[in-house]
Amino acid sequence: MMIVREANLDDALAITKVHIDTWRTTYSEILPKEYLANLSYQQRESHWKQMLSTAAENNHFIYVVENDGKIIAFANGGAERTNDPIYKGEIYAIYILKAYQRQGLGRRLIQSLVKRLDGLGLESMLVWVLADNPACKFYQALYGEQIYTKQIQRGDRTLNEIAYGWKDIRVLIAENNC
């Protein structure tokens, strides 16, 4: 049985594995192979331990999907990180192991994030996504509006990112669109 729950410090290694393994499958045609091969579980786990230990004090929250005791997906979010004048909340990341994609887990995770953002009074949100990421279709299906673009550097490659935004996330809650 699959459950969505708030993450805790003991989940750091499992979240790390989902994070890196998903990058390696999702971005295999987008990012340089050497860059993906050099991703370090040890470094990323340290990062996740830090984030999990300070999440509450930073109004940052992380949810996982557990399937028979194994973490197969996660999402995290909180206040928008650049003081955007319109979009107050942000989805920082959402990753689902390839074998579990297209089963409604992304929608369940987004629903958890949206409810939490709304509870904090953050009634709008955005998410940044690599332009070549197939997940763009997911955000479009949730009626995310393409609002910004920017370029980022990963390894030796310059990539385009798109921000999708929702001016009123309560629409996602009210209509149960997630």
Coordinates of N, CA, C and O in Angstrom, one line a residue:
M1 N 0.8 -1.2 0.0 CA 0.0 0.0 0.0 C 0.9 1.3 0.0 O 1.9 1.3 0.7
M2 N 0.5 2.2 -0.8 CA 1.3 3.5 -0.9 C 0.7 4.5 0.0 O -0.5 4.8 -0.1
I3 N 1.6 5.1 0.8 CA 1.1 6.2 1.6 C 2.0 7.4 1.4 O 3.2 7.3 1.1
V4 N 1.4 8.6 1.6 CA 2.1 9.9 1.5 C 2.2 10.3 3.0 O 1.2 10.4 3.7
R5 N 3.5 10.7 3.4 CA 3.7 11.2 4.8 C 4.8 12.2 4.8 O 5.6 12.3 3.8
E6 N 4.8 12.9 5.9 CA 5.9 13.9 6.0 C 7.2 13.1 6.3 O 7.2 12.1 7.0
A7 N 8.3 13.6 5.7 CA 9.6 12.9 5.9 C 10.2 13.3 7.2 O 9.9 14.3 7.8
N8 N 11.1 12.4 7.7 CA 11.8 12.6 8.9 C 13.3 12.4 8.6 O 13.7 11.9 7.6
L9 N 14.1 12.7 9.6 CA 15.6 12.6 9.4 C 16.0 11.2 9.0 O 17.0 11.0 8.3
D10 N 15.3 10.1 9.5 CA 15.7 8.8 9.1 C 15.5 8.5 7.7 O 15.9 7.4 7.2
D11 N 14.8 9.3 6.9 CA 14.5 9.1 5.5 C 15.6 9.7 4.6 O 15.5 9.5 3.4
A12 N 16.6 10.3 5.2 CA 17.6 11.0 4.3 C 18.3 10.1 3.3 O 18.3 10.5 2.1
L13 N 18.7 8.9 3.7 CA 19.3 8.0 2.7 C 18.4 7.6 1.6 O 18.7 7.6 0.4
A14 N 17.2 7.2 2.0 CA 16.2 6.8 1.0 C 15.8 7.9 0.0 O 15.7 7.7 -1.2
I15 N 15.7 9.1 0.5 CA 15.4 10.3 -0.3 C 16.6 10.5 -1.3 O 16.4 10.8 -2.5
T16 N 17.8 10.4 -0.7 CA 19.0 10.6 -1.6 C 19.0 9.6 -2.7 O 19.2 10.0 -3.9
K17 N 18.6 8.3 -2.5 CA 18.6 7.3 -3.5 C 17.6 7.7 -4.6 O 17.8 7.6 -5.8
V18 N 16.4 8.1 -4.2 CA 15.4 8.4 -5.1 C 15.8 9.6 -5.9 O 15.7 9.7 -7.2
H19 N 16.4 10.6 -5.3 CA 16.9 11.8 -5.9 C 17.9 11.5 -7.0 O 17.7 11.9 -8.2
I20 N 18.9 10.8 -6.7 CA 20.0 10.6 -7.6 C 19.5 9.6 -8.7 O 19.8 9.8 -9.9
D21 N 18.9 8.5 -8.3 CA 18.4 7.5 -9.3 C 17.4 8.1 -10.3 O 17.5 7.8 -11.5
T22 N 16.6 9.0 -9.8 CA 15.6 9.7 -10.7 C 16.3 10.6 -11.7 O 16.0 10.7 -12.8
W23 N 17.3 11.4 -11.1 CA 18.1 12.2 -12.0 C 18.7 11.4 -13.1 O 18.7 11.8 -14.3
R24 N 19.3 10.3 -12.8 CA 20.0 9.5 -13.8 C 19.1 8.9 -14.8 O 19.5 8.7 -16.0
T25 N 17.8 8.6 -14.5 CA 16.9 8.1 -15.5 C 16.2 9.3 -16.3 O 16.2 9.3 -17.5
T26 N 15.7 10.3 -15.6 CA 15.0 11.4 -16.2 C 15.9 12.3 -17.0 O 15.5 12.7 -18.1
Y27 N 17.1 12.5 -16.6 CA 18.0 13.5 -17.3 C 19.0 12.8 -18.1 O 20.0 13.5 -18.5
S28 N 18.9 11.5 -18.4 CA 20.0 10.8 -19.1 C 20.2 11.4 -20.5 O 21.3 11.3 -21.0
E29 N 19.2 12.0 -21.1 CA 19.4 12.6 -22.4 C 19.5 14.1 -22.4 O 19.6 14.7 -23.4
I30 N 19.5 14.6 -21.2 CA 19.5 16.1 -21.0 C 20.8 16.6 -20.4 O 21.4 17.6 -20.9
L31 N 21.3 15.9 -19.4 CA 22.6 16.3 -18.8 C 23.7 15.4 -19.2 O 23.5 14.3 -19.7
P32 N 24.9 15.9 -19.1 CA 26.1 15.1 -19.6 C 26.2 13.8 -18.7 O 26.0 13.8 -17.5
K33 N 26.5 12.7 -19.4 CA 26.6 11.4 -18.7 C 27.6 11.5 -17.6 O 27.4 10.9 -16.5
E34 N 28.7 12.1 -17.8 CA 29.8 12.2 -16.8 C 29.2 12.9 -15.5 O 29.5 12.5 -14.4
Y35 N 28.5 14.0 -15.8 CA 27.9 14.7 -14.6 C 27.0 13.8 -13.8 O 27.1 13.8 -12.6
L36 N 26.1 13.1 -14.5 CA 25.2 12.1 -13.8 C 26.0 11.0 -13.1 O 25.7 10.6 -12.0
A37 N 27.0 10.5 -13.7 CA 27.8 9.4 -13.1 C 28.5 9.9 -11.9 O 28.8 9.1 -11.0
N38 N 28.9 11.2 -11.8 CA 29.6 11.7 -10.7 C 28.8 12.2 -9.5 O 29.3 12.6 -8.5
L39 N 27.5 12.0 -9.6 CA 26.6 12.4 -8.5 C 26.9 11.5 -7.3 O 27.0 10.3 -7.5
S40 N 27.1 12.0 -6.2 CA 27.5 11.3 -5.0 C 26.4 11.1 -4.0 O 25.8 12.1 -3.5
Y41 N 26.1 9.8 -3.7 CA 25.1 9.5 -2.7 C 25.5 10.1 -1.3 O 24.7 10.6 -0.6
Q42 N 26.8 10.0 -1.0 CA 27.3 10.5 0.3 C 27.1 12.0 0.4 O 26.6 12.4 1.4
Q43 N 27.5 12.8 -0.6 CA 27.3 14.2 -0.5 C 25.8 14.6 -0.5 O 25.4 15.5 0.3
R44 N 25.0 13.9 -1.3 CA 23.6 14.2 -1.4 C 22.9 13.9 -0.1 O 22.0 14.6 0.4
E45 N 23.3 12.8 0.5 CA 22.7 12.4 1.8 C 23.0 13.4 2.9 O 22.2 13.8 3.7
S46 N 24.2 13.9 2.9 CA 24.6 15.0 3.8 C 23.7 16.2 3.6 O 23.2 16.8 4.6
H47 N 23.5 16.6 2.4 CA 22.6 17.7 2.0 C 21.2 17.4 2.6 O 20.6 18.3 3.2
W48 N 20.6 16.2 2.4 CA 19.3 15.9 2.8 C 19.2 15.8 4.3 O 18.2 16.3 4.9
K49 N 20.2 15.3 5.0 CA 20.2 15.3 6.5 C 20.1 16.8 7.0 O 19.3 17.1 7.9
Q50 N 20.8 17.7 6.4 CA 20.8 19.1 6.8 C 19.4 19.7 6.5 O 18.9 20.3 7.4
M51 N 18.9 19.4 5.3 CA 17.6 20.0 5.0 C 16.5 19.4 5.9 O 15.6 20.2 6.4
L52 N 16.5 18.1 6.2 CA 15.5 17.5 7.1 C 15.6 18.0 8.5 O 14.6 18.2 9.2
S53 N 16.8 18.3 9.0 CA 17.0 18.7 10.3 C 16.6 20.2 10.6 O 16.3 20.6 11.7
T54 N 16.5 21.0 9.5 CA 16.2 22.4 9.6 C 14.9 22.8 8.9 O 14.5 23.9 8.9
A55 N 14.2 21.8 8.4 CA 13.0 22.1 7.6 C 12.0 22.8 8.4 O 11.4 23.9 7.9
A56 N 11.6 22.4 9.5 CA 10.5 23.0 10.3 C 10.8 24.5 10.6 O 10.0 25.3 10.5
E57 N 12.0 24.8 11.0 CA 12.4 26.1 11.4 C 12.4 27.1 10.2 O 12.3 28.3 10.3
N58 N 12.6 26.5 9.0 CA 12.6 27.3 7.8 C 11.3 27.3 7.0 O 11.3 27.7 5.8
N59 N 10.2 26.8 7.6 CA 9.0 26.7 6.8 C 9.2 26.0 5.5 O 8.7 26.4 4.5
H60 N 9.9 24.9 5.6 CA 10.3 24.1 4.4 C 9.7 22.7 4.8 O 9.9 22.3 5.9
F61 N 9.1 22.0 3.9 CA 8.5 20.7 4.2 C 8.8 19.7 3.1 O 8.9 20.1 1.9
I62 N 8.9 18.5 3.5 CA 9.3 17.4 2.6 C 8.3 16.2 2.9 O 8.1 15.8 4.0
Y63 N 7.8 15.7 1.8 CA 6.9 14.6 1.8 C 7.5 13.4 1.1 O 8.2 13.6 0.1
V64 N 7.2 12.2 1.5 CA 7.6 11.0 0.8 C 6.4 10.2 0.5 O 5.4 10.2 1.2
V65 N 6.6 9.3 -0.5 CA 5.6 8.2 -0.8 C 6.3 7.0 -0.4 O 7.4 6.7 -0.9
E66 N 5.7 6.2 0.4 CA 6.2 4.9 0.9 C 5.3 3.8 0.3 O 4.1 3.9 0.3
N67 N 6.0 2.8 -0.3 CA 5.3 1.6 -0.8 C 5.9 0.4 -0.1 O 7.0 0.1 -0.3
D68 N 5.0 -0.2 0.7 CA 5.4 -1.4 1.5 C 6.7 -1.1 2.3 O 7.7 -1.9 2.3
G69 N 6.8 0.1 2.9 CA 8.0 0.4 3.7 C 9.2 1.0 3.0 O 10.1 1.4 3.6
K70 N 9.1 1.1 1.6 CA 10.2 1.6 0.8 C 9.8 3.0 0.2 O 8.7 3.1 -0.3
I71 N 10.7 4.0 0.4 CA 10.4 5.3 -0.2 C 10.7 5.2 -1.7 O 11.8 4.8 -2.1
I72 N 9.7 5.6 -2.4 CA 9.8 5.6 -3.9 C 9.6 6.9 -4.6 O 9.8 7.0 -5.8
A73 N 9.3 8.0 -3.8 CA 9.1 9.3 -4.3 C 9.2 10.3 -3.2 O 9.0 10.0 -2.0
F74 N 9.5 11.6 -3.6 CA 9.4 12.6 -2.6 C 9.2 13.9 -3.3 O 9.3 14.1 -4.5
A75 N 8.7 14.9 -2.5 CA 8.6 16.3 -3.0 C 8.9 17.2 -1.8 O 8.7 16.8 -0.6
N76 N 9.4 18.4 -2.1 CA 9.6 19.4 -1.1 C 9.3 20.7 -1.6 O 9.3 21.0 -2.8
G77 N 8.9 21.6 -0.6 CA 8.5 22.9 -1.0 C 8.5 23.8 0.2 O 8.9 23.4 1.3
G78 N 8.1 25.1 0.0 CA 8.0 26.1 1.0 C 7.9 27.4 0.4 O 7.3 27.6 -0.7
A79 N 8.4 28.4 1.1 CA 8.3 29.8 0.6 C 9.2 29.9 -0.7 O 10.2 29.3 -0.8
E80 N 8.7 30.8 -1.6 CA 9.5 31.0 -2.8 C 10.8 31.6 -2.5 O 10.9 32.5 -1.6
R81 N 11.9 31.2 -3.1 CA 13.2 31.5 -2.6 C 13.8 32.8 -3.1 O 14.9 33.2 -2.7
T82 N 13.2 33.6 -4.1 CA 13.8 34.8 -4.6 C 12.9 36.0 -4.3 O 13.2 37.1 -4.9
N83 N 12.0 35.9 -3.4 CA 11.1 37.0 -3.1 C 10.3 37.5 -4.3 O 10.2 38.7 -4.5
D84 N 9.8 36.6 -5.1 CA 9.0 37.0 -6.3 C 7.8 37.8 -5.8 O 7.2 37.5 -4.8
P85 N 7.4 38.8 -6.5 CA 6.3 39.7 -6.1 C 4.9 39.1 -6.2 O 4.0 39.5 -5.6
I86 N 4.8 38.0 -7.0 CA 3.5 37.4 -7.3 C 3.4 36.0 -6.7 O 2.4 35.7 -6.0
Y87 N 4.4 35.2 -6.9 CA 4.4 33.8 -6.5 C 5.1 33.6 -5.1 O 6.3 33.8 -5.0
K88 N 4.3 33.3 -4.1 CA 4.8 33.3 -2.7 C 5.3 31.9 -2.3 O 6.1 31.8 -1.4
G89 N 4.8 30.8 -2.9 CA 5.2 29.5 -2.5 C 6.0 28.8 -3.7 O 5.9 29.3 -4.8
E90 N 6.7 27.8 -3.4 CA 7.5 27.1 -4.4 C 7.6 25.6 -4.2 O 7.7 25.2 -3.0
I91 N 7.5 24.9 -5.2 CA 7.8 23.5 -5.2 C 9.3 23.4 -5.5 O 9.7 23.8 -6.6
Y92 N 10.1 23.0 -4.6 CA 11.5 22.9 -4.8 C 12.0 21.7 -5.7 O 12.9 21.8 -6.5
A93 N 11.3 20.6 -5.4 CA 11.7 19.4 -6.1 C 10.5 18.4 -6.0 O 9.8 18.3 -5.0
I94 N 10.4 17.5 -7.0 CA 9.5 16.4 -6.9 C 10.1 15.3 -7.8 O 10.4 15.5 -9.0
Y95 N 10.3 14.2 -7.2 CA 11.0 13.1 -7.9 C 10.3 11.7 -7.6 O 10.0 11.5 -6.4
I96 N 10.1 10.9 -8.6 CA 9.4 9.6 -8.4 C 10.2 8.6 -9.2 O 10.6 8.9 -10.4
L97 N 10.6 7.5 -8.6 CA 11.3 6.5 -9.3 C 10.6 6.1 -10.6 O 9.4 6.0 -10.6
K98 N 11.3 5.8 -11.6 CA 10.8 5.6 -12.9 C 9.7 4.5 -12.9 O 8.6 4.6 -13.5
A99 N 9.9 3.4 -12.2 CA 8.9 2.3 -12.1 C 7.6 2.7 -11.5 O 6.6 2.0 -11.7
Y100 N 7.5 3.8 -10.8 CA 6.3 4.3 -10.2 C 5.7 5.5 -10.8 O 4.7 6.0 -10.3
Q101 N 6.3 6.0 -11.9 CA 5.7 7.2 -12.5 C 4.4 6.8 -13.2 O 4.2 5.7 -13.6
R102 N 3.6 7.8 -13.4 CA 2.3 7.7 -14.2 C 1.3 6.9 -13.4 O 0.5 6.1 -14.0
Q103 N 1.4 6.9 -12.1 CA 0.4 6.2 -11.2 C -0.3 7.2 -10.3 O -0.9 6.7 -9.3
G104 N -0.2 8.5 -10.5 CA -0.9 9.4 -9.7 C -0.2 9.9 -8.5 O -0.7 10.7 -7.7
L105 N 1.1 9.4 -8.3 CA 1.8 9.8 -7.1 C 2.2 11.3 -7.1 O 2.3 12.0 -6.1
G106 N 2.6 11.8 -8.3 CA 2.9 13.2 -8.4 C 1.7 14.1 -8.0 O 1.9 15.1 -7.3
R107 N 0.6 13.8 -8.4 CA -0.6 14.5 -8.0 C -0.8 14.4 -6.5 O -1.2 15.4 -5.9
R108 N -0.6 13.3 -5.9 CA -0.8 13.2 -4.5 C 0.2 14.0 -3.7 O -0.1 14.6 -2.7
L109 N 1.5 14.0 -4.2 CA 2.5 14.8 -3.6 C 2.2 16.3 -3.7 O 2.3 17.1 -2.8
I110 N 1.8 16.7 -4.9 CA 1.4 18.1 -5.1 C 0.3 18.5 -4.2 O 0.3 19.6 -3.6
Q111 N -0.7 17.6 -4.1 CA -1.8 17.9 -3.2 C -1.3 18.2 -1.8 O -1.8 19.1 -1.1
S112 N -0.4 17.4 -1.3 CA 0.1 17.6 0.1 C 0.8 18.9 0.2 O 0.7 19.7 1.2
L113 N 1.7 19.2 -0.8 CA 2.4 20.5 -0.8 C 1.4 21.7 -0.9 O 1.6 22.7 -0.1
V114 N 0.4 21.6 -1.7 CA -0.5 22.7 -1.9 C -1.3 23.0 -0.6 O -1.4 24.1 -0.2
K115 N -1.7 21.9 0.0 CA -2.4 22.1 1.3 C -1.5 22.8 2.4 O -2.0 23.6 3.1
R116 N -0.3 22.4 2.4 CA 0.6 22.9 3.4 C 0.9 24.4 3.1 O 1.0 25.2 4.0
L117 N 1.2 24.7 1.8 CA 1.4 26.1 1.4 C 0.2 27.0 1.8 O 0.4 28.1 2.3
D118 N -1.0 26.5 1.4 CA -2.2 27.2 1.7 C -2.3 27.4 3.3 O -2.7 28.5 3.7
G119 N -2.0 26.4 4.0 CA -2.0 26.6 5.5 C -1.1 27.6 6.0 O -1.3 28.2 7.1
L120 N 0.0 27.9 5.3 CA 0.9 28.9 5.7 C 0.5 30.3 5.1 O 1.3 31.3 5.3
G121 N -0.6 30.3 4.4 CA -1.0 31.6 3.8 C -0.3 31.9 2.5 O -0.3 33.1 2.0
L122 N 0.4 31.0 1.9 CA 1.1 31.2 0.6 C 0.2 30.7 -0.5 O 0.1 29.5 -0.8
E123 N -0.6 31.6 -1.0 CA -1.7 31.2 -1.9 C -1.4 31.1 -3.3 O -2.2 30.8 -4.2
S124 N -0.1 31.3 -3.7 CA 0.3 31.2 -5.1 C 1.6 30.4 -5.0 O 2.3 30.3 -4.0
M125 N 2.0 29.8 -6.2 CA 3.3 29.0 -6.2 C 3.8 28.9 -7.6 O 3.1 29.2 -8.6
L126 N 5.1 28.6 -7.6 CA 5.7 28.3 -8.9 C 6.6 27.1 -8.7 O 6.9 26.6 -7.6
V127 N 7.1 26.5 -9.8 CA 8.0 25.4 -9.8 C 8.9 25.6 -11.0 O 8.5 26.0 -12.1
W128 N 10.2 25.4 -10.9 CA 11.2 25.5 -12.0 C 11.5 24.1 -12.5 O 11.7 23.2 -11.7
V129 N 11.5 24.0 -13.8 CA 11.6 22.7 -14.5 C 12.5 22.8 -15.7 O 12.4 23.8 -16.4
L130 N 13.4 21.9 -15.9 CA 14.2 21.9 -17.1 C 13.3 21.8 -18.3 O 12.4 21.0 -18.3
A131 N 13.5 22.7 -19.3 CA 12.6 22.8 -20.4 C 12.5 21.5 -21.2 O 11.4 21.2 -21.7
D132 N 13.5 20.6 -21.2 CA 13.5 19.4 -21.9 C 13.0 18.2 -21.0 O 12.9 17.1 -21.5
N133 N 12.6 18.5 -19.8 CA 12.1 17.5 -18.9 C 10.6 17.1 -19.3 O 9.8 18.0 -19.4
P134 N 10.4 15.8 -19.4 CA 9.0 15.4 -19.7 C 8.0 15.8 -18.7 O 6.8 15.8 -19.0
A135 N 8.4 16.1 -17.5 CA 7.5 16.6 -16.4 C 6.8 17.9 -16.8 O 5.8 18.2 -16.1
C136 N 7.3 18.6 -17.7 CA 6.6 19.8 -18.1 C 5.2 19.6 -18.5 O 4.3 20.3 -18.1
K137 N 4.9 18.4 -19.1 CA 3.5 18.1 -19.4 C 2.7 17.9 -18.2 O 1.5 18.2 -18.2
F138 N 3.3 17.4 -17.1 CA 2.6 17.2 -15.9 C 2.1 18.5 -15.3 O 0.9 18.7 -14.9
Y139 N 3.0 19.5 -15.3 CA 2.6 20.8 -14.8 C 1.6 21.5 -15.7 O 0.7 22.2 -15.2
Q140 N 1.7 21.3 -17.0 CA 0.7 21.9 -17.9 C -0.7 21.2 -17.6 O -1.7 21.9 -17.7
A141 N -0.7 19.9 -17.4 CA -2.0 19.2 -17.1 C -2.6 19.7 -15.8 O -3.9 19.7 -15.7
L142 N -1.8 20.3 -14.9 CA -2.4 20.9 -13.7 C -2.6 22.4 -13.9 O -2.8 23.1 -12.9
Y143 N -2.6 22.8 -15.1 CA -2.9 24.2 -15.5 C -1.9 25.2 -15.0 O -2.2 26.4 -14.8
G144 N -0.7 24.7 -14.8 CA 0.4 25.6 -14.5 C 0.7 26.5 -15.8 O 0.7 26.0 -16.9
E145 N 0.8 27.8 -15.5 CA 1.1 28.8 -16.6 C 2.6 29.0 -16.7 O 3.3 29.2 -15.7
Q146 N 3.1 28.9 -17.9 CA 4.5 29.2 -18.1 C 4.7 30.7 -17.9 O 4.1 31.6 -18.5
I147 N 5.5 31.0 -16.8 CA 5.7 32.4 -16.4 C 7.1 33.0 -16.6 O 7.2 34.2 -16.8
Y148 N 8.1 32.2 -16.4 CA 9.5 32.7 -16.6 C 10.3 31.7 -17.3 O 10.0 30.5 -17.3
T149 N 11.5 32.1 -17.8 CA 12.5 31.2 -18.3 C 13.8 31.8 -17.8 O 14.0 33.0 -17.6
K150 N 14.8 30.9 -17.7 CA 16.1 31.3 -17.4 C 17.1 30.2 -17.8 O 16.7 29.1 -18.2
Q151 N 18.4 30.5 -17.8 CA 19.4 29.5 -18.2 C 20.2 29.2 -16.9 O 20.4 30.0 -16.1
I152 N 20.5 27.9 -16.8 CA 21.4 27.4 -15.7 C 22.5 26.6 -16.3 O 22.4 26.1 -17.5
Q153 N 23.5 26.4 -15.5 CA 24.7 25.6 -16.0 C 24.7 24.3 -15.2 O 24.6 24.3 -13.9
R154 N 24.8 23.2 -15.8 CA 25.0 21.9 -15.2 C 26.2 21.2 -15.9 O 26.1 20.9 -17.1
G155 N 27.3 20.9 -15.2 CA 28.4 20.4 -15.9 C 28.9 21.4 -16.9 O 29.0 22.6 -16.6
D156 N 29.2 20.9 -18.1 CA 29.6 21.8 -19.2 C 28.5 22.3 -20.1 O 28.7 22.8 -21.1
R157 N 27.2 22.1 -19.6 CA 26.1 22.3 -20.5 C 25.2 23.5 -19.9 O 25.0 23.5 -18.7
T158 N 24.8 24.3 -20.8 CA 23.8 25.4 -20.5 C 22.5 24.9 -20.8 O 22.2 24.4 -21.9
L159 N 21.6 25.0 -19.8 CA 20.2 24.4 -20.0 C 19.2 25.5 -19.8 O 19.4 26.4 -19.0
N160 N 18.0 25.3 -20.4 CA 16.9 26.2 -20.2 C 16.0 25.7 -19.1 O 15.7 24.5 -19.1
E161 N 15.5 26.6 -18.3 CA 14.5 26.2 -17.3 C 13.3 27.1 -17.5 O 13.4 28.2 -17.9
I162 N 12.2 26.5 -17.2 CA 10.9 27.1 -17.3 C 10.3 27.1 -15.9 O 10.3 26.1 -15.2
A163 N 9.6 28.3 -15.5 CA 8.9 28.3 -14.3 C 7.4 28.2 -14.7 O 6.9 29.0 -15.6
Y164 N 6.7 27.3 -14.0 CA 5.2 27.2 -14.2 C 4.7 27.8 -12.9 O 5.2 27.6 -11.8
G165 N 3.6 28.6 -13.0 CA 3.0 29.2 -11.8 C 1.5 29.1 -11.8 O 0.8 28.9 -12.8
W166 N 1.1 29.2 -10.5 CA -0.3 29.2 -10.2 C -0.6 30.4 -9.3 O 0.0 30.5 -8.2
K167 N -1.4 31.4 -9.7 CA -1.6 32.6 -8.9 C -2.5 32.3 -7.7 O -2.5 33.0 -6.8
D168 N -3.4 31.2 -7.8 CA -4.2 30.9 -6.7 C -4.3 29.3 -6.6 O -5.0 28.7 -7.3
I169 N -3.4 28.8 -5.7 CA -3.3 27.4 -5.5 C -4.6 26.7 -5.0 O -4.8 25.5 -5.1
R170 N -5.5 27.6 -4.4 CA -6.7 27.0 -3.8 C -7.6 26.4 -4.9 O -8.4 25.5 -4.6
V171 N -7.4 26.8 -6.1 CA -8.1 26.2 -7.2 C -7.7 24.7 -7.3 O -8.6 23.9 -7.5
L172 N -6.5 24.4 -7.1 CA -6.1 23.0 -7.1 C -6.7 22.2 -5.9 O -7.0 21.0 -6.1
I173 N -6.9 22.9 -4.8 CA -7.5 22.2 -3.7 C -9.0 22.0 -3.9 O -9.5 21.0 -3.8
A174 N -9.6 23.1 -4.3 CA -11.1 23.2 -4.4 C -11.6 22.2 -5.5 O -12.6 21.5 -5.3
E175 N -10.9 22.2 -6.6 CA -11.3 21.3 -7.7 C -10.7 19.9 -7.6 O -11.0 19.1 -8.5
N176 N -9.9 19.7 -6.6 CA -9.2 18.4 -6.5 C -8.5 18.0 -7.8 O -8.5 16.9 -8.2
N177 N -7.9 19.1 -8.4 CA -7.2 18.9 -9.6 C -5.9 18.1 -9.5 O -5.2 17.7 -10.4
C178 N -5.4 18.0 -8.3 CA -4.1 17.3 -8.0 C -4.3 15.8 -7.9 O -5.1 15.3 -7.3

